[in-house]
mmCIF file of C-alpha atoms and ligand atoms in Angstrom:
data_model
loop_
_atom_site.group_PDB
_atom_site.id
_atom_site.type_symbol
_atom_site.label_atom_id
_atom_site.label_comp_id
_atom_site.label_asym_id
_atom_site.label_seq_id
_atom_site.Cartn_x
_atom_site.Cartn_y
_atom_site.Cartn_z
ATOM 1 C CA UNK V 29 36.715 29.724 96.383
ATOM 2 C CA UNK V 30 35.893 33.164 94.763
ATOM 3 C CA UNK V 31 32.463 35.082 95.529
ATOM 4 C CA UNK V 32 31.767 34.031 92.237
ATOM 5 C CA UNK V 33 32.370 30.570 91.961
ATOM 6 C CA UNK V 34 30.372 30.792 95.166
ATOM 7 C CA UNK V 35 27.331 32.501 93.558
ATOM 8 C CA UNK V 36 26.973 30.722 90.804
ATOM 9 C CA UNK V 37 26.829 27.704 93.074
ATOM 10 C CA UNK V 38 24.062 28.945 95.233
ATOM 11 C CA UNK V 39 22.110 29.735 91.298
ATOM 12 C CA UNK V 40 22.284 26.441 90.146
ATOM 13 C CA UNK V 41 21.671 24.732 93.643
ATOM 14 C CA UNK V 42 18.619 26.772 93.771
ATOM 15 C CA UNK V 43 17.338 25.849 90.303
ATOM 16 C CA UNK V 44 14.360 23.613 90.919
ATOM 17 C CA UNK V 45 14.392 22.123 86.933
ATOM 18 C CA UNK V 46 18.181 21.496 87.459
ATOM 19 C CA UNK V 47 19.046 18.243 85.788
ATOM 20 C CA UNK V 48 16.043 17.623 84.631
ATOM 21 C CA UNK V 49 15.275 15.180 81.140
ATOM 22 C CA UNK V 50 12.144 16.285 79.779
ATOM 23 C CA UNK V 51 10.647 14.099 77.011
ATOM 24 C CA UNK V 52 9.449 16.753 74.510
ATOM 25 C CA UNK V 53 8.365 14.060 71.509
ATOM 26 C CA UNK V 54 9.451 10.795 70.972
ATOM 27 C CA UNK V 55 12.910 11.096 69.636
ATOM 28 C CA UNK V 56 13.013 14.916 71.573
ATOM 29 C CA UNK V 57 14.972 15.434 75.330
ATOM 30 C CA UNK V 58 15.571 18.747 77.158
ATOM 31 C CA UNK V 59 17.875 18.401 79.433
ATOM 32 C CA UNK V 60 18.045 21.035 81.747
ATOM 33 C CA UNK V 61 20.691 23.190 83.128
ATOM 34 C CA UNK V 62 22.850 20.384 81.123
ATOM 35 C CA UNK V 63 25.593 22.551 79.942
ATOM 36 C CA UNK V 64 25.667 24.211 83.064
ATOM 37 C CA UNK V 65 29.009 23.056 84.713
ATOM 38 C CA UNK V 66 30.669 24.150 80.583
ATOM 39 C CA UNK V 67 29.239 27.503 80.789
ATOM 40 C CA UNK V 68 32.829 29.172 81.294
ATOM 41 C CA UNK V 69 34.806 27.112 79.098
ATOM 42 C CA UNK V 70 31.951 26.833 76.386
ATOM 43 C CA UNK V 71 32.056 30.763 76.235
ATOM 44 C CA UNK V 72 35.644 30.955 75.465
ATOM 45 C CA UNK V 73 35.590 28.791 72.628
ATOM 46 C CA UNK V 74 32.829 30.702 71.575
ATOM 47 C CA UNK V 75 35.377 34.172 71.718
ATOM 48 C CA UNK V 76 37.888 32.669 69.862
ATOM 49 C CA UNK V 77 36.040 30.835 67.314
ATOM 50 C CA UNK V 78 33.765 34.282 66.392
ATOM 51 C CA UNK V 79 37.118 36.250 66.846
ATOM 52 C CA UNK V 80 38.030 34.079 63.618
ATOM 53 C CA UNK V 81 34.778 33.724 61.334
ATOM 54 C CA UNK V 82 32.330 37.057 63.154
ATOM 55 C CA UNK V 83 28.908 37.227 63.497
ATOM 56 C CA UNK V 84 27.255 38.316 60.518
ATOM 57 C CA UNK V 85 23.377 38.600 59.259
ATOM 58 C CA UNK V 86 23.338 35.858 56.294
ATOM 59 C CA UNK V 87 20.943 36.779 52.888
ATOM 60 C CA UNK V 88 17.885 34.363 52.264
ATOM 61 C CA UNK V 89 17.787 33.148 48.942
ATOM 62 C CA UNK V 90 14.871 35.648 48.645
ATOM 63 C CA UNK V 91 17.308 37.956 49.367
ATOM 64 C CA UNK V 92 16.123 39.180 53.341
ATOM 65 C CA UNK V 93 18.577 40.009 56.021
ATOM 66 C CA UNK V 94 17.956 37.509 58.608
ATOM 67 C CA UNK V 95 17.815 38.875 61.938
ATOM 68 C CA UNK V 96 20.068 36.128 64.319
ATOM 69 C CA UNK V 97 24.054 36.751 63.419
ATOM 70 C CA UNK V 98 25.489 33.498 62.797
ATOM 71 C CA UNK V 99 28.691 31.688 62.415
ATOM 72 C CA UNK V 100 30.279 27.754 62.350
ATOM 73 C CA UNK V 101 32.960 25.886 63.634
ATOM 74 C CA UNK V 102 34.121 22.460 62.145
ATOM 75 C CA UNK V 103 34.760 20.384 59.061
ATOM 76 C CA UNK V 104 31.809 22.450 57.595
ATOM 77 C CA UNK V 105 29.422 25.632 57.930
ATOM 78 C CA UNK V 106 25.922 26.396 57.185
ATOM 79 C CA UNK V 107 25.044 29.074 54.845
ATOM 80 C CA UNK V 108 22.972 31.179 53.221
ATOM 81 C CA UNK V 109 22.493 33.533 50.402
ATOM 82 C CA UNK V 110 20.553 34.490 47.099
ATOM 83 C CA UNK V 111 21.953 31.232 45.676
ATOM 84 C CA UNK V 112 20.689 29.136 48.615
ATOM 85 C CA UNK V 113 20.903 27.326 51.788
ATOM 86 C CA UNK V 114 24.031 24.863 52.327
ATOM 87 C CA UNK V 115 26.820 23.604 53.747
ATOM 88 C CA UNK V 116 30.491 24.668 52.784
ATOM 89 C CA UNK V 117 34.110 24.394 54.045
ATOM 90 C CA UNK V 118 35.147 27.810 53.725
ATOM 91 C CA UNK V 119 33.603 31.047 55.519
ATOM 92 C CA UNK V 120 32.203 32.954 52.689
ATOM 93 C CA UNK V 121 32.980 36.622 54.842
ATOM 94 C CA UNK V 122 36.786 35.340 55.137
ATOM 95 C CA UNK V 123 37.330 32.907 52.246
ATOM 96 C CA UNK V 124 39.022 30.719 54.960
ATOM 97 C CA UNK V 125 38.119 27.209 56.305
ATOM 98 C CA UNK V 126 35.852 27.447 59.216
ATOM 99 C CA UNK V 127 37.502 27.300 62.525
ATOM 100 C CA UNK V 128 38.209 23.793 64.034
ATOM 101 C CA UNK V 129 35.511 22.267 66.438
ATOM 102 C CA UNK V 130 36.610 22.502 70.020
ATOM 103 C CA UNK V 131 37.469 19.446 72.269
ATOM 104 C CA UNK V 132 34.572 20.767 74.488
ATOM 105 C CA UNK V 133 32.214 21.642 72.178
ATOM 106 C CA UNK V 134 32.519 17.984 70.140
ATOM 107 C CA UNK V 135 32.418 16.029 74.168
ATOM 108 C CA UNK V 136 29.726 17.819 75.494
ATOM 109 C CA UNK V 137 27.195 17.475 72.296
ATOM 110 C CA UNK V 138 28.039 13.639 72.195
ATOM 111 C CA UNK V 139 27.738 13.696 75.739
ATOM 112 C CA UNK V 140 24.310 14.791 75.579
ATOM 113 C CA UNK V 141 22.944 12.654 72.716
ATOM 114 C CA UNK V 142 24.158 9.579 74.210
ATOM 115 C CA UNK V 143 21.555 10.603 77.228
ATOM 116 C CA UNK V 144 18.933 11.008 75.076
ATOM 117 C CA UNK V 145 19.505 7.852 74.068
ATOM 118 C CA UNK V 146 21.848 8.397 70.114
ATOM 119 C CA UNK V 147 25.582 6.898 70.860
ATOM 120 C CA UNK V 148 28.074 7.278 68.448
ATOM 121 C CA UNK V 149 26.674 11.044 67.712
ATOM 122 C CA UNK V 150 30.104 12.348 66.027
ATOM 123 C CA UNK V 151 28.745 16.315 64.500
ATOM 124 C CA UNK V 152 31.174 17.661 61.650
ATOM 125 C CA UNK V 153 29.776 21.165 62.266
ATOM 126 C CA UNK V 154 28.068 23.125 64.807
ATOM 127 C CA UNK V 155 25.941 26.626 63.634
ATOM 128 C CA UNK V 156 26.650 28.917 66.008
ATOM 129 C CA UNK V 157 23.353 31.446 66.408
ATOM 130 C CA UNK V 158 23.447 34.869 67.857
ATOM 131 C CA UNK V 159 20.142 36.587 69.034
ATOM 132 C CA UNK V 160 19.953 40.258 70.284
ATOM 133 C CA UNK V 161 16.562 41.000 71.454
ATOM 134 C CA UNK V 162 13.760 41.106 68.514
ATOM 135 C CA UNK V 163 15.599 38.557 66.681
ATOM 136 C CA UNK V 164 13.393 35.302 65.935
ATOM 137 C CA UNK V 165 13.645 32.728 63.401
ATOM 138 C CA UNK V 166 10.701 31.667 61.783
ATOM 139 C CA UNK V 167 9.085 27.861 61.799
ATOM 140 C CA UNK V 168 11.430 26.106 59.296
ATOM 141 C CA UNK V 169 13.146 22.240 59.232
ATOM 142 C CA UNK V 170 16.376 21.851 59.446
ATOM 143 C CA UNK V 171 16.897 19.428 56.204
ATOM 144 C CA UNK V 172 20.307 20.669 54.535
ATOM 145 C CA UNK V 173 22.663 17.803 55.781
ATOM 146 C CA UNK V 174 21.450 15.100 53.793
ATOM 147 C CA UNK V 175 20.961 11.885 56.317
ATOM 148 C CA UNK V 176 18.862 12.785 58.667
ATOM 149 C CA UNK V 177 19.401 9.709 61.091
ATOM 150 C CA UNK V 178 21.258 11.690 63.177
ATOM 151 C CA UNK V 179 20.270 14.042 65.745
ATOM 152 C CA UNK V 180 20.503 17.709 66.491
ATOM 153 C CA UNK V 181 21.629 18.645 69.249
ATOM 154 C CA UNK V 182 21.192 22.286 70.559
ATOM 155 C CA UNK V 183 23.102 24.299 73.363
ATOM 156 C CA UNK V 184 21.278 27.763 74.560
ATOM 157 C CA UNK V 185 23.361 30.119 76.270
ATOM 158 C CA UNK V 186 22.635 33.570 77.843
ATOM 159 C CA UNK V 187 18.873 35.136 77.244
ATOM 160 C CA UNK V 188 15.733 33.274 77.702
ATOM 161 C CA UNK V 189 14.091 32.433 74.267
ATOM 162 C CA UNK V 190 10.217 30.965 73.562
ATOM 163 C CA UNK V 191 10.960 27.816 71.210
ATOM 164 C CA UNK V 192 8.076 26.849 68.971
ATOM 165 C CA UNK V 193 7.756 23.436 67.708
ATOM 166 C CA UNK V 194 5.676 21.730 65.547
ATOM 167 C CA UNK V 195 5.238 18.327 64.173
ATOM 168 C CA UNK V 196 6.208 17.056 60.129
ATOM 169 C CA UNK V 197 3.579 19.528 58.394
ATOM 170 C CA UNK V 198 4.043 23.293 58.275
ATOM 171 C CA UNK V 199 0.741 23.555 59.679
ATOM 172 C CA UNK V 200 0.234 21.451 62.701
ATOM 173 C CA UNK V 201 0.083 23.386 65.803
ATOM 174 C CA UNK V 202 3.376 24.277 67.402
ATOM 175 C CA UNK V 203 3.684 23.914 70.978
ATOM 176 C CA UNK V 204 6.287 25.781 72.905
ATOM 177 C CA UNK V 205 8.917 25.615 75.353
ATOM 178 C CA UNK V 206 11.214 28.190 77.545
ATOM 179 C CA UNK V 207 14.747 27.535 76.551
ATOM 180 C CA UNK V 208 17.446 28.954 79.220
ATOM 181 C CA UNK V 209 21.113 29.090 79.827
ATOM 182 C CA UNK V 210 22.750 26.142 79.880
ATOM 183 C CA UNK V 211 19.486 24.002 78.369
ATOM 184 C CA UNK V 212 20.445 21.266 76.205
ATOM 185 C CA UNK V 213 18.009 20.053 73.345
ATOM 186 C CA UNK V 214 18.307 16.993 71.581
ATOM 187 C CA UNK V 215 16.414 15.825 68.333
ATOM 188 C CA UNK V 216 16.217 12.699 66.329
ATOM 189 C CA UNK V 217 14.105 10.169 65.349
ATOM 190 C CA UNK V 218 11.113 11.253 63.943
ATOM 191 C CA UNK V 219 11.444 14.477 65.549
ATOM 192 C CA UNK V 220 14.366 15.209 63.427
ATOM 193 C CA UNK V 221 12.522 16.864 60.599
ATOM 194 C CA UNK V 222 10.020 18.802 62.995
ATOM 195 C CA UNK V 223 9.198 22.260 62.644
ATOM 196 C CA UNK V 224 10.867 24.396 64.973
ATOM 197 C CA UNK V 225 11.463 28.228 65.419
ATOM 198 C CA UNK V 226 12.059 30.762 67.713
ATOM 199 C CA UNK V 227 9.598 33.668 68.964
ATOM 200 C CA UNK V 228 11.144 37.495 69.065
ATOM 201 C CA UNK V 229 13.705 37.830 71.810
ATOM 202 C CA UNK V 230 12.605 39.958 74.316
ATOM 203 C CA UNK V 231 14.698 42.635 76.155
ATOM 204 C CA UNK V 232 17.066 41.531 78.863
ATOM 205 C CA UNK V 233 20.804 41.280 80.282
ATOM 206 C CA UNK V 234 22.157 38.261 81.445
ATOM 207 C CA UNK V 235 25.118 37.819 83.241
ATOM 208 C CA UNK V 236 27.327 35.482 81.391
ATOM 209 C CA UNK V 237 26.336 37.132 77.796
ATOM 210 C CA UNK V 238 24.813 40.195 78.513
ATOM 211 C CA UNK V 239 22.319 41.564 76.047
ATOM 212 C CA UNK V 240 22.042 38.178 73.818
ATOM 213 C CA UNK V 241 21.279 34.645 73.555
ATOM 214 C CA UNK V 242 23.287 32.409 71.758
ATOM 215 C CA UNK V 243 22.279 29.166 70.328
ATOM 216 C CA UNK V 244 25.063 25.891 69.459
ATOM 217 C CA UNK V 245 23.722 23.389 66.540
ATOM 218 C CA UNK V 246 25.676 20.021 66.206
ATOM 219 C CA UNK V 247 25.051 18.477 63.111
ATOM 220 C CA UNK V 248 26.556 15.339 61.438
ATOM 221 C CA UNK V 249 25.565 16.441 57.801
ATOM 222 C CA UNK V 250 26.787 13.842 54.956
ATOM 223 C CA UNK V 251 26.646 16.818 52.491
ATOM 224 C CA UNK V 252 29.621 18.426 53.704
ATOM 225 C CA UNK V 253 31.855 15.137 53.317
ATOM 226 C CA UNK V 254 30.521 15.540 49.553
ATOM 227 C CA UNK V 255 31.284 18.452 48.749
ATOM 228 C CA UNK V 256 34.188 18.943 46.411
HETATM 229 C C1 MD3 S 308 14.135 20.520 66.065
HETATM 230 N N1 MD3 S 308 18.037 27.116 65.892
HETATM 231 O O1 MD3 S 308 19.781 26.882 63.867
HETATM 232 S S1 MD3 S 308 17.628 25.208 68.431
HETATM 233 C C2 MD3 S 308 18.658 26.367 63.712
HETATM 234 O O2 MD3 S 308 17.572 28.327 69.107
HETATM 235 C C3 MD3 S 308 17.646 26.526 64.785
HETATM 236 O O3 MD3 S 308 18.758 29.055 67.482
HETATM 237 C C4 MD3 S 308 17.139 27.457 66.954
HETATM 238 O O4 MD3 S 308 16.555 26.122 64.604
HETATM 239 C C5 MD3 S 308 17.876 28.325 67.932
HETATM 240 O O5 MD3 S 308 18.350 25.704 62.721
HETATM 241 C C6 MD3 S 308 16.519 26.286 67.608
HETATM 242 C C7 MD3 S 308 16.638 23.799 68.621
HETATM 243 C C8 MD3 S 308 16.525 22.921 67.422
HETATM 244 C C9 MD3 S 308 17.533 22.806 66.520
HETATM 245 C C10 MD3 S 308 17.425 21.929 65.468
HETATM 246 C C11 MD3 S 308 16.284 21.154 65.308
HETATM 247 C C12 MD3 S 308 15.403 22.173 67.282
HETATM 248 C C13 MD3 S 308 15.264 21.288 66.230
HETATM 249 C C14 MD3 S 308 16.146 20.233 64.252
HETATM 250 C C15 MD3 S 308 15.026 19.470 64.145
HETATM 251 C C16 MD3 S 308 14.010 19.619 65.044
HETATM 252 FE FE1 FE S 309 16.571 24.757 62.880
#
């Protein structure tokens, strides 16, 4: 076994909320350190899929530069520009389909719904978020796939990040939640059209990502299998 296999043993054995499920709101699980034991393998899709379709800063429709770098793998993408937010098969930056979902991307977010309690959780597309520190994204719902009686289910990798959320109204007071490497966050139910954000990334390095946190999104949106 290698000195770092070895270390990163020792880490996680050492990790008191290791394996944890924490009930956030009814239809809401973290699952701790889930993603964990996927760390390496999740990373190298990551490579190859942003070697493909890059990181880039997307246009509101109000026409701001939004400060997290984003990307998509699978049958569809999430976008953004001056003429909106949606989903759409191609990559607008290469005019090519989006790459393919990975084996181990598509396992791992089923894997994880099914423990909070949604089988049959089959996401067409996964947003792919990339935070260098004083990126945020502001309190928003997620409600651009159409049914919403499937779940979300989030992967955070690298940087610690403060996640806000909130209940159904803009203005109900959000509470908040550390989300690390390897944390797994699943929403549905009536926590599926929460509001939810993230607070300004503060400085760090970790050591599987360095200077960044990255954030997977599975979605099963029925607007992509409309599209034309
Ligand atoms: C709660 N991403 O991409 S993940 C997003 O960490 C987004 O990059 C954040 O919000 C991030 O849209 C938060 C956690 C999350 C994702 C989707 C949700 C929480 C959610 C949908 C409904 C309710
Ligand atoms: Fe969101």
């Amino acid at each position: 076994m290698s000195q770092f296999t070895e270390f990163l043993m020792q880490r996680d054995l050492f990790d008191a909320s290791h394996n944890e499920k924490i009930k956030l709101n009814d239809g809401a699980y973290l699952l701790k350190a889930y993603a964990l034991p996927f760390e390496a393998t999740l990373m190298k899709s990551l490579m190859a899929i942003t070697t493909d379709a890059p990181f880039r800063h997307m246009l509101t429709p109000g026409g701001r530069k939004m400060s997290v770098a984003m990307s998509n793998c699978g049958s569809g993408g999430w976008i953004t520009d001056k003429k909106g937010y949606r989903y759409d098969h191609l990559d607008p930056l290469t005019e090519k389909a989006w790459p393919a979902m990975p084996s181990d991307f598509f396992s791992l977010a089923q894997k994880a719904a099914e423990e909070a309690g949604f089988s049959d959780f089959s996401p067409n597309s996964c947003l792919i978020n990339c935070y260098e520190p004083g990126a945020k994204m502001a309190l928003h719902q997620d409600k651009d796939e159409g049914d919403f009686s499937h779940p979300i289910v989030s992967i955070s990798l690298g940087l610690t990040a403060k996640f806000l959320f909130g209940g159904l109204s803009r203005k109900d007071k959000a509470k908040r939640v550390l989300l690390s490497h390897g944390d797994v966050v699943v929403w549905g139910g009536v926590s599926r059209l929460a509001y939810h954000g993230i607070d300004k990334l503060k400085d760090g390095v970790h050591e599987v990502t360095g200077p960044f946190r990255y954030n997977l999104t599975f979605r099963s949106a029925q607007t992509i299998d409309h599209l034309g």
